XYZ file of C-alpha atoms in Angstrom:
674
model
C 0.000 0.000 0.000
C 2.815 2.393 0.873
C 5.653 2.259 -1.658
C 6.805 -0.410 -4.035
C 7.868 -3.825 -2.692
C 11.494 -3.677 -1.613
C 14.171 -6.149 -2.563
C 16.135 -7.358 0.439
C 19.712 -8.573 0.509
C 19.613 -12.062 2.065
C 23.186 -11.593 3.332
C 22.358 -8.389 5.225
C 23.832 -8.490 8.717
C 23.612 -4.952 10.052
C 24.895 -1.505 9.020
C 26.674 -1.723 5.693
C 30.405 -1.028 5.886
C 31.197 -0.833 2.170
C 29.643 2.554 1.447
C 30.039 5.457 -0.909
C 29.660 9.192 -0.287
C 26.085 10.475 -0.535
C 24.696 13.911 -1.462
C 28.131 15.151 -2.474
C 26.817 18.408 -3.963
C 25.180 19.368 -0.680
C 28.383 18.448 1.130
C 30.379 20.809 -1.071
C 27.815 23.591 -0.576
C 27.885 23.015 3.165
C 31.668 23.333 3.298
C 31.556 26.506 1.177
C 28.903 27.986 3.466
C 31.027 27.218 6.529
C 34.001 28.980 4.914
C 31.735 31.912 4.050
C 30.468 31.937 7.615
C 34.035 32.191 8.857
C 34.711 35.013 6.373
C 31.570 36.834 7.558
C 32.786 36.506 11.118
C 36.122 38.037 10.151
C 34.352 40.947 8.417
C 32.122 41.495 11.448
C 35.190 41.429 13.697
C 36.947 44.022 11.546
C 33.949 46.351 11.396
C 32.658 45.585 14.862
C 33.555 47.392 18.046
C 32.605 45.887 21.417
C 32.743 49.336 22.989
C 29.444 50.116 21.252
C 27.776 47.548 23.492
C 29.698 48.258 26.682
C 29.531 52.054 26.674
C 26.649 54.460 25.927
C 27.335 57.055 23.229
C 26.788 60.811 23.464
C 25.626 63.189 20.722
C 29.184 63.461 19.414
C 29.625 59.716 18.918
C 31.999 59.469 21.883
C 31.835 56.650 24.413
C 30.990 57.378 28.032
C 33.454 55.874 30.487
C 36.000 54.721 27.909
C 39.512 54.568 29.248
C 42.199 56.989 28.127
C 39.648 59.521 26.828
C 38.181 62.757 28.153
C 35.092 60.771 29.146
C 37.002 58.234 31.230
C 35.452 59.470 34.477
C 32.115 60.328 32.853
C 30.422 56.967 32.726
C 26.749 58.003 32.633
C 24.686 59.390 29.761
C 22.548 62.470 30.503
C 19.581 63.599 28.362
C 19.042 67.352 28.027
C 15.265 66.999 27.698
C 13.966 63.580 28.639
C 10.430 64.719 27.812
C 11.318 64.292 24.137
C 11.991 60.632 24.653
C 8.863 58.684 23.816
C 9.586 55.447 25.673
C 12.317 53.432 27.404
C 12.815 51.478 24.163
C 13.891 54.695 22.471
C 16.154 55.561 25.333
C 17.932 52.249 25.445
C 18.051 51.102 21.835
C 17.762 54.187 19.649
C 18.701 57.847 19.983
C 16.397 60.272 21.731
C 15.870 63.538 19.735
C 17.684 65.678 22.286
C 21.304 66.415 23.114
C 23.012 63.650 25.091
C 26.059 64.247 27.225
C 28.456 62.096 29.234
C 28.499 63.070 32.911
C 30.183 61.747 36.038
C 26.967 61.706 38.073
C 23.267 62.325 37.608
C 21.521 65.485 38.871
C 20.291 65.319 42.452
C 18.023 68.399 42.474
C 15.434 70.352 40.515
C 16.752 73.416 38.686
C 16.065 75.394 35.517
C 18.499 77.322 33.379
C 16.330 80.458 33.692
C 16.515 80.429 37.508
C 20.220 79.590 37.592
C 21.092 82.395 35.188
C 18.965 84.886 37.128
C 20.773 84.048 40.388
C 24.237 83.800 38.845
C 25.648 86.975 40.380
C 24.751 86.215 43.997
C 24.616 82.395 43.825
C 27.576 81.322 41.630
C 27.623 77.907 43.306
C 24.328 77.049 41.613
C 25.805 77.924 38.230
C 28.938 75.864 38.896
C 26.744 72.854 39.689
C 24.388 73.378 36.736
C 27.053 73.912 34.070
C 28.491 70.418 34.563
C 25.408 69.283 32.657
C 26.030 71.781 29.834
C 28.112 71.175 26.754
C 31.851 70.885 27.492
C 33.516 74.308 27.563
C 30.317 76.309 27.826
C 30.637 78.959 30.560
C 28.677 81.953 29.399
C 25.734 82.571 31.716
C 25.203 85.955 30.093
C 24.135 84.411 26.783
C 20.418 84.911 26.296
C 18.159 82.154 27.454
C 16.499 81.887 24.048
C 19.842 81.374 22.305
C 21.062 78.860 24.892
C 17.918 76.771 24.577
C 17.939 77.129 20.779
C 21.542 75.946 20.481
C 21.070 73.467 23.359
C 24.205 74.685 25.078
C 22.591 73.700 28.364
C 19.489 71.750 29.342
C 16.407 73.816 30.059
C 16.010 71.912 33.323
C 17.553 69.208 35.446
C 15.614 66.823 37.662
C 16.701 64.413 40.400
C 17.793 61.234 38.644
C 19.548 57.984 39.291
C 21.690 55.917 36.919
C 20.250 52.831 35.242
C 21.923 51.021 32.360
C 24.516 53.825 32.562
C 21.854 56.428 31.770
C 20.179 59.078 33.954
C 16.493 58.397 34.543
C 14.063 60.321 36.799
C 14.173 59.141 40.407
C 10.555 58.051 40.638
C 8.938 57.059 43.907
C 5.448 56.907 45.339
C 4.152 58.726 48.395
C 0.724 57.766 49.688
C -0.036 56.275 46.299
C 0.985 59.456 44.430
C 3.851 59.448 41.939
C 6.647 61.810 42.967
C 10.195 62.768 42.081
C 12.208 63.833 45.144
C 8.893 64.108 47.036
C 7.542 66.634 44.519
C 4.577 66.137 42.224
C 5.289 69.117 39.928
C 8.344 70.689 38.334
C 9.308 73.603 36.093
C 10.235 72.614 32.542
C 12.520 75.628 32.078
C 10.328 77.062 29.339
C 7.844 78.896 31.512
C 5.521 75.994 32.325
C 4.861 74.008 35.484
C 4.253 70.364 34.710
C 3.259 67.261 36.607
C 5.784 64.482 37.193
C 3.378 62.138 35.417
C 4.636 63.777 32.217
C 8.056 62.396 33.052
C 6.476 59.026 33.669
C 4.839 59.097 30.260
C 8.148 60.075 28.653
C 9.931 57.233 30.413
C 7.043 54.748 30.543
C 7.780 51.634 32.532
C 11.147 52.813 33.880
C 10.052 52.452 37.485
C 9.091 48.829 36.913
C 12.413 48.209 35.204
C 14.231 49.735 38.170
C 12.289 47.482 40.527
C 13.201 44.535 38.314
C 16.843 45.612 38.572
C 16.559 45.462 42.344
C 15.092 41.982 42.094
C 17.839 41.044 39.661
C 20.514 42.153 42.118
C 18.944 40.073 44.875
C 18.747 37.057 42.569
C 22.408 37.557 41.651
C 23.284 37.662 45.361
C 21.387 34.415 45.924
C 23.330 32.746 43.122
C 26.609 34.104 44.485
C 26.127 32.524 47.923
C 24.390 29.295 46.899
C 26.167 28.309 43.669
C 28.078 25.417 45.238
C 24.880 23.960 46.693
C 23.289 24.250 43.263
C 26.229 22.352 41.770
C 25.846 19.682 44.443
C 22.170 19.328 43.524
C 23.008 19.005 39.822
C 25.728 16.468 40.664
C 23.161 14.417 42.592
C 20.839 14.593 39.576
C 23.661 13.422 37.294
C 24.547 10.504 39.570
C 20.867 9.600 39.918
C 20.426 9.619 36.132
C 23.573 7.533 35.712
C 22.340 5.110 38.358
C 19.063 4.717 36.499
C 20.921 3.994 33.270
C 22.994 1.312 35.006
C 19.927 -0.230 36.626
C 18.132 -0.225 33.282
C 20.739 -2.674 32.079
C 19.473 -5.270 34.550
C 15.943 -4.318 35.640
C 14.512 -2.129 32.886
C 10.932 -3.325 33.298
C 10.868 -2.999 37.088
C 12.672 0.341 37.013
C 10.266 1.958 34.587
C 7.337 0.903 36.722
C 9.244 2.486 39.613
C 9.481 5.628 37.475
C 5.752 5.597 36.940
C 4.692 5.003 40.533
C 7.489 7.246 41.817
C 6.116 10.171 39.837
C 2.602 9.368 41.020
C 3.921 9.295 44.590
C 5.787 12.614 44.267
C 2.743 14.348 42.803
C 0.589 12.740 45.516
C 2.907 14.145 48.164
C 2.644 17.544 46.489
C -1.158 17.373 46.675
C -1.019 16.468 50.359
C 1.483 19.236 51.122
C -0.655 21.827 49.314
C -3.718 20.707 51.277
C -1.744 20.870 54.534
C -0.595 24.427 53.789
C -4.135 25.384 52.716
C -5.625 24.037 55.944
C -2.810 25.442 58.098
C -3.452 29.008 56.851
C -7.131 28.818 57.792
C -8.005 31.621 60.219
C -4.688 33.455 59.819
C -5.313 37.193 59.150
C -4.749 38.142 55.516
C -4.586 34.568 54.243
C -8.011 34.833 52.596
C -6.908 37.676 50.328
C -6.695 36.928 46.602
C -3.710 37.309 44.289
C -5.594 40.126 42.587
C -5.952 41.956 45.921
C -2.220 42.102 46.645
C -1.157 42.686 43.023
C 2.375 42.105 41.739
C 4.955 41.444 44.457
C 8.656 40.816 43.945
C 8.820 38.703 47.106
C 7.407 35.302 46.192
C 6.897 34.448 49.875
C 3.957 36.861 49.991
C 1.990 34.597 47.644
C 2.793 31.533 49.755
C 0.925 33.145 52.653
C -2.352 33.052 50.726
C -4.750 30.099 50.868
C -5.735 30.769 47.247
C -2.168 30.058 46.095
C -2.051 26.612 47.701
C -5.564 25.819 46.485
C -4.499 26.614 42.911
C -1.370 24.443 43.276
C -3.466 21.574 44.659
C -5.975 21.752 41.795
C -3.213 21.765 39.180
C -1.425 18.790 40.750
C -4.699 16.872 41.052
C -5.353 17.425 37.357
C -1.866 16.192 36.449
C -2.256 13.141 38.699
C -5.585 12.180 37.125
C -4.212 12.580 33.594
C -1.203 10.349 34.333
C -3.337 7.642 35.944
C -5.810 7.627 33.045
C -2.944 7.380 30.538
C -1.520 4.424 32.454
C -4.892 2.663 32.457
C -5.672 3.092 28.762
C -2.123 2.644 27.451
C -0.942 -0.192 29.700
C -0.367 -2.614 26.808
C 1.570 -0.065 24.775
C 3.620 0.750 27.839
C 4.653 -2.903 28.082
C 5.841 -2.777 24.459
C 7.717 0.479 25.055
C 9.378 -0.984 28.147
C 10.444 -3.995 26.090
C 12.073 -1.720 23.521
C 13.788 0.282 26.264
C 14.967 -2.918 27.882
C 16.341 -4.059 24.531
C 18.187 -0.800 24.163
C 19.532 -1.079 27.702
C 21.684 -3.914 26.544
C 23.810 -1.365 24.683
C 25.024 1.532 26.337
C 24.896 43.809 15.349
C 27.396 46.229 16.615
C 29.081 47.010 13.296
C 29.588 50.267 11.416
C 30.902 53.797 11.680
C 29.102 56.584 13.553
C 26.396 58.246 11.464
C 25.406 61.847 12.250
C 22.119 63.491 11.328
C 20.710 66.992 11.479
C 18.582 67.583 14.558
C 16.469 70.735 14.277
C 14.128 72.345 16.767
C 11.990 73.634 13.913
C 9.602 71.009 12.584
C 9.572 72.564 9.089
C 13.346 72.407 8.585
C 13.938 70.585 5.304
C 17.373 69.400 6.451
C 16.024 67.554 9.499
C 17.160 63.903 9.764
C 19.545 64.260 6.817
C 23.059 62.865 7.140
C 25.703 65.432 8.092
C 29.403 65.755 8.938
C 30.061 67.299 12.369
C 33.462 68.637 11.284
C 32.088 70.695 8.387
C 28.558 71.294 9.661
C 29.227 74.796 10.961
C 30.469 75.909 7.542
C 27.199 75.013 5.831
C 24.123 77.191 5.590
C 21.969 74.730 7.530
C 22.371 76.668 10.767
C 21.245 79.843 9.000
C 18.165 78.313 7.424
C 17.336 76.292 10.536
C 18.475 78.232 13.640
C 19.469 75.917 16.460
C 20.024 72.922 14.177
C 22.827 70.575 15.241
C 24.756 67.706 13.734
C 24.379 64.959 16.344
C 25.212 61.292 16.563
C 22.335 59.077 15.385
C 23.526 55.462 15.158
C 26.292 53.193 13.934
C 26.161 52.302 10.291
C 27.650 53.507 7.038
C 27.200 53.882 3.326
C 29.547 51.112 2.217
C 28.596 47.736 0.760
C 28.933 46.051 4.130
C 26.678 48.539 5.893
C 24.060 48.608 3.131
C 23.557 44.867 3.397
C 24.122 44.483 7.142
C 20.562 43.158 7.601
C 21.141 40.533 4.904
C 24.359 39.521 6.652
C 22.541 39.208 9.968
C 19.856 37.100 8.319
C 22.527 34.908 6.739
C 24.216 34.603 10.108
C 20.983 33.371 11.707
C 20.364 30.921 8.858
C 23.852 29.395 8.953
C 23.668 29.162 12.727
C 20.410 27.171 12.484
C 21.955 24.995 9.781
C 25.014 24.208 11.890
C 22.940 23.444 14.990
C 20.686 21.078 13.060
C 23.708 19.434 11.440
C 25.280 18.821 14.855
C 22.029 17.241 16.062
C 21.801 15.153 12.879
C 25.380 13.921 13.285
C 24.677 12.854 16.863
C 21.454 11.076 15.918
C 23.040 9.263 12.979
C 25.975 8.184 15.137
C 23.735 6.791 17.871
C 21.471 5.124 15.310
C 24.414 3.341 13.707
C 25.620 2.080 17.074
C 22.180 0.817 18.145
C 21.552 -0.774 14.744
C 24.873 -2.611 15.034
C 23.544 -4.177 18.204
C 20.101 -5.061 16.830
C 21.377 -6.682 13.630
C 24.020 -8.731 15.428
C 22.851 -12.317 14.983
C 24.817 -13.568 17.978
C 24.936 -11.008 20.771
C 27.463 -9.851 21.800
C 29.828 -11.883 19.626
C 28.731 -10.262 16.336
C 28.686 -6.690 17.677
C 31.590 -4.788 16.065
C 34.402 -3.398 18.186
C 33.873 0.246 19.224
C 30.460 0.522 17.530
C 29.943 4.158 18.557
C 33.248 5.372 17.122
C 32.771 3.227 14.011
C 29.318 4.716 13.467
C 30.643 8.266 13.925
C 33.417 7.626 11.420
C 30.973 6.297 8.812
C 28.595 9.234 9.321
C 31.229 11.962 9.025
C 33.162 10.296 6.194
C 30.368 9.175 3.893
C 27.225 11.048 4.872
C 28.143 14.632 5.727
C 26.258 15.757 2.617
C 23.116 13.803 3.510
C 23.102 15.070 7.085
C 23.691 18.616 5.835
C 20.814 18.209 3.354
C 18.367 17.196 6.079
C 19.619 19.979 8.347
C 19.259 22.486 5.497
C 15.580 21.704 4.948
C 14.868 22.044 8.652
C 16.891 25.275 8.938
C 14.879 26.876 6.109
C 11.600 26.139 7.874
C 12.966 27.385 11.191
C 14.190 30.604 9.572
C 10.740 31.186 8.096
C 9.263 30.709 11.568
C 11.724 33.254 12.978
C 10.762 35.748 10.264
C 7.056 35.199 10.955
C 7.605 35.810 14.663
C 9.579 38.954 13.819
C 6.793 40.226 11.557
C 4.174 39.435 14.163
C 6.147 41.386 16.768
C 6.683 44.364 14.476
C 3.098 44.534 13.252
C 1.456 44.388 16.666
C -0.935 47.258 17.129
C -1.069 48.067 13.413
C -2.457 44.867 11.919
C -6.117 44.233 11.305
C -8.006 41.093 12.261
C -7.411 39.393 8.922
C -3.653 39.995 9.136
C -3.520 38.577 12.651
C -5.514 35.535 11.543
C -3.256 34.998 8.524
C -0.066 35.282 10.571
C -1.479 32.940 13.195
C -2.341 30.338 10.517
C 1.102 30.623 8.932
C 2.850 30.266 12.277
C 0.737 27.221 13.121
C 1.357 25.595 9.723
C 5.110 26.060 9.847
C 5.207 24.835 13.446
C 3.489 21.629 12.345
C 5.793 21.381 9.334
C 8.865 21.715 11.537
C 7.640 18.954 13.862
C 6.919 16.691 10.886
C 10.337 17.337 9.326
C 12.091 16.612 12.618
C 10.281 13.275 12.777
C 11.093 12.405 9.150
C 14.724 13.551 9.455
C 15.259 11.539 12.601
C 14.089 8.331 10.928
C 15.917 9.175 7.693
C 19.167 9.425 9.648
C 18.481 5.978 11.082
C 18.096 4.522 7.564
C 21.256 6.364 6.460
C 23.146 4.844 9.375
C 21.940 1.345 8.457
C 22.026 1.271 4.645
C 24.221 4.221 3.695
C 21.850 5.630 1.068
C 21.297 9.306 0.280
C 18.910 11.479 2.272
C 15.917 11.475 -0.083
C 15.964 7.705 -0.576
C 16.409 7.094 3.156
C 13.608 9.520 4.033
C 11.278 7.868 1.520
C 12.000 4.346 2.732
C 11.684 5.367 6.388
C 8.399 7.170 5.725
C 6.792 4.244 3.900
C 8.104 1.771 6.457
C 6.545 3.798 9.256
C 3.291 4.224 7.339
C 3.043 0.454 6.993
C 3.259 0.352 10.793
C 1.376 3.554 11.436
C -0.699 2.231 14.344
C 2.370 1.149 16.272
C 4.142 4.431 15.453
C 1.236 6.653 16.492
C 0.967 5.170 19.960
C 4.320 3.616 20.739
C 6.390 6.716 19.948
C 4.418 8.940 22.292
C 4.145 6.287 24.983
C 7.902 5.899 24.995
C 8.375 9.650 25.181
C 5.905 9.647 28.067
C 7.844 6.978 29.955
C 11.130 8.786 29.477
C 9.439 12.019 30.504
C 8.319 10.351 33.725
C 11.926 9.339 34.340
C 13.064 12.942 33.892
C 10.280 14.148 36.183
C 11.264 11.572 38.804
C 14.873 12.765 38.788
C 13.982 16.467 38.770
C 11.159 16.006 41.294
C 13.239 13.892 43.653
C 16.163 16.315 43.642
C 13.695 19.221 43.814
C 12.013 17.849 46.961
C 15.427 17.338 48.535
C 16.471 20.885 47.589
C 13.175 22.274 48.953
C 13.714 20.686 52.354
C 17.331 21.855 52.358
C 16.838 25.508 51.380
C 13.828 25.886 53.714
C 15.963 24.549 56.605
C 13.752 21.516 57.189
C 16.675 19.081 57.368
C 18.007 19.450 60.941
C 21.421 17.983 60.122
C 22.123 20.661 57.475
C 20.093 23.523 58.986
C 23.210 25.458 59.946
C 24.721 25.056 56.487
C 21.851 26.706 54.601
C 22.897 30.146 53.277
C 20.750 33.212 54.046
C 18.835 33.906 50.839
C 16.588 36.694 49.590
C 14.482 34.222 47.601
C 14.925 30.540 48.383
C 13.071 29.690 45.168
C 15.975 31.021 43.090
C 18.384 28.129 43.799
C 15.404 25.767 44.130
C 14.103 26.439 40.612
C 17.653 26.395 39.260
C 18.251 22.952 40.761
C 14.901 21.590 39.486
C 15.316 22.926 35.941
C 18.989 21.979 35.840
C 18.216 18.462 37.099
C 15.586 18.049 34.402
C 18.064 19.130 31.714
C 20.697 16.755 33.084
C 18.209 13.895 33.071
C 17.081 14.896 29.578
C 20.665 14.621 28.362
C 20.952 11.086 29.729
C 17.521 9.824 28.687
C 17.621 11.354 25.196
C 20.028 8.548 24.318
C 17.255 6.102 25.116
C 14.797 8.054 22.989
C 17.094 7.605 20.005
C 17.569 3.983 21.000
C 13.826 3.322 20.916
C 13.366 4.979 17.521
C 16.256 3.014 16.048
C 15.237 -0.333 17.471
C 11.619 0.203 16.471
C 12.590 0.946 12.884
C 14.889 -2.079 12.892
C 12.093 -4.157 14.369
C 9.696 -3.121 11.559
C 12.407 -3.852 9.001
C 13.064 -7.209 10.656
C 9.409 -8.200 10.317
C 9.432 -7.404 6.598
C 12.755 -9.103 5.889
C 12.256 -12.273 7.884
C 9.509 -14.701 8.792
C 10.965 -16.438 11.856
C 11.901 -19.581 9.976
C 15.283 -21.275 10.129
C 16.208 -19.783 6.766
C 15.009 -16.321 7.736
C 15.167 -16.010 11.515
C 14.176 -12.838 13.328
C 16.984 -10.697 14.722
C 14.816 -9.349 17.541
C 15.293 -10.731 21.019
C 12.988 -13.405 22.372
C 11.464 -11.033 24.948
C 10.655 -8.381 22.351
C 9.208 -11.024 20.028
C 7.142 -12.515 22.823
C 5.551 -9.251 23.948
C 4.612 -8.323 20.377
C 2.736 -11.601 20.029
C 4.396 -12.807 16.821
C 4.711 -16.400 15.807
C 7.277 -18.603 17.408
C 10.927 -17.913 16.812
C 13.095 -20.348 14.951
C 14.979 -22.773 17.199
C 18.329 -21.315 16.202
C 17.243 -17.806 17.037
C 15.583 -18.820 20.242
C 18.840 -20.282 21.475
C 20.741 -17.080 20.491
């Protein structure tokens, strides 16, 4: 039904050793692309400058805080008129349309140029403080206010600020629920108006939240600094536990996987009981009946743990997970036995490039030269300043007019594409290597006598020597789809707020389709690599044969693949959950023996989550080998059924236990003995 009948070699005894190179053209293209990638890296290194990331840049294109320059001690960027800055995104990523100056510290008081100039004669100290925020060398308080503000020699005002990301931002705070800056709700803008500090908040929208996040970030960093060795100990325990499971799988795979299953059920059951205990314990405590909505966003996670609603939500979620797992075990018990048999069988074999670009910044909105490129060295000799009084040639961004700078976006896109290609190739090489090693075991007629010496290294050598082109071909197809998904996500992000309903629907459909396509290609590629490792054919032929072979066994594939993933997932959860419970008791000082060793933390959940997530990733690294093992052995098993009939002339290569659980006819005597 699926594909033409295949002709089998009666002398086939495992992965073919006499091979020839496959997909040579793609191999050559892949090598050329790698060389081009290296060349692009060299070009980016030549044109790039890490200082553009480390240091902020003023209106003259000079770096703040750079050593051996006039700005060495001026590490912070100051904005003359922050009201012109639309949002924090503009402040951090682009250039705000106002003069920017490197300063040694941010202003700590309210002041306007008009008031400072008026009091210059009898309060020179105010002028000396204010002029440090003026352009370097400016010291002419007698210049008219209109001319100073037109030429932006000095800011029209200064406001109390504090540094963040090496930039001066208003020092926001709240007093009795009212937004203030230095305990004031209004300020003079230096142009004859009194404004509310909410105008500053609108100009720097979200900065206060970012500053709070910075405070949280510092506390999290402190927690990591004092608990890192305990985190490493937790990850080491997870690694040893995963390794222990792999060793035990060699002898008691069936029993151990049932331990996985009931262990996870037990851990989740304990979680349900603990949530109920906390929920009942908080009954009657003042404030515990408040809702999450009532207290709003809090940076201290412990606040939420004092609410009964939090523990009730946790208990409901865990109950739902427990019920789902139990139902899956009930309805898929037979498939789980098959998956365990396969696992047991496998257990027998262990953009900062460019030059500074300057543009004309004019106070007059009708100036025709506004936003045009200019040269700061010759700007004063042009007639721009005459036609547009107050216009300045200020730093805009890093770029250029050369070939490299014109196509910088294309280079960045190419960089992303080649990166995806290389990552997928590395994954393909690993999968093909493991598949070849596992196939060598399966197709060994007498185990372990017929298993080749160093099967893993032999499989790696065959893959890299003969099939680099085929692996690169499969990785290329997947990289193209992934790049399209990246572009769709980029477009969706850029078009938010401007797209109509039809556009949103279309983008959503495209994203969904390409997500499904990527998942399908990963599945096909994975099985194609297995066929490449066994037969040594090119990618297209291997993909076609693998696809039709799986379609002829589609019922087994549809259930068995996901059941196996589910079992391995339970193993990962058991490792991560077990280590997580241990870490929870440790960091909450509930283990008397180690109570004195627990470091004082701001948020105990920081090392706890790190240990849980890290343990899961460690377990995933160990158990992913088994996932590849199952896929390889299953494909070999399907191939074995089509090649052989269990007779003496054509005995099955599968083990007796795997044959028995699948309910096939009796093995040949010779095979049964083997």
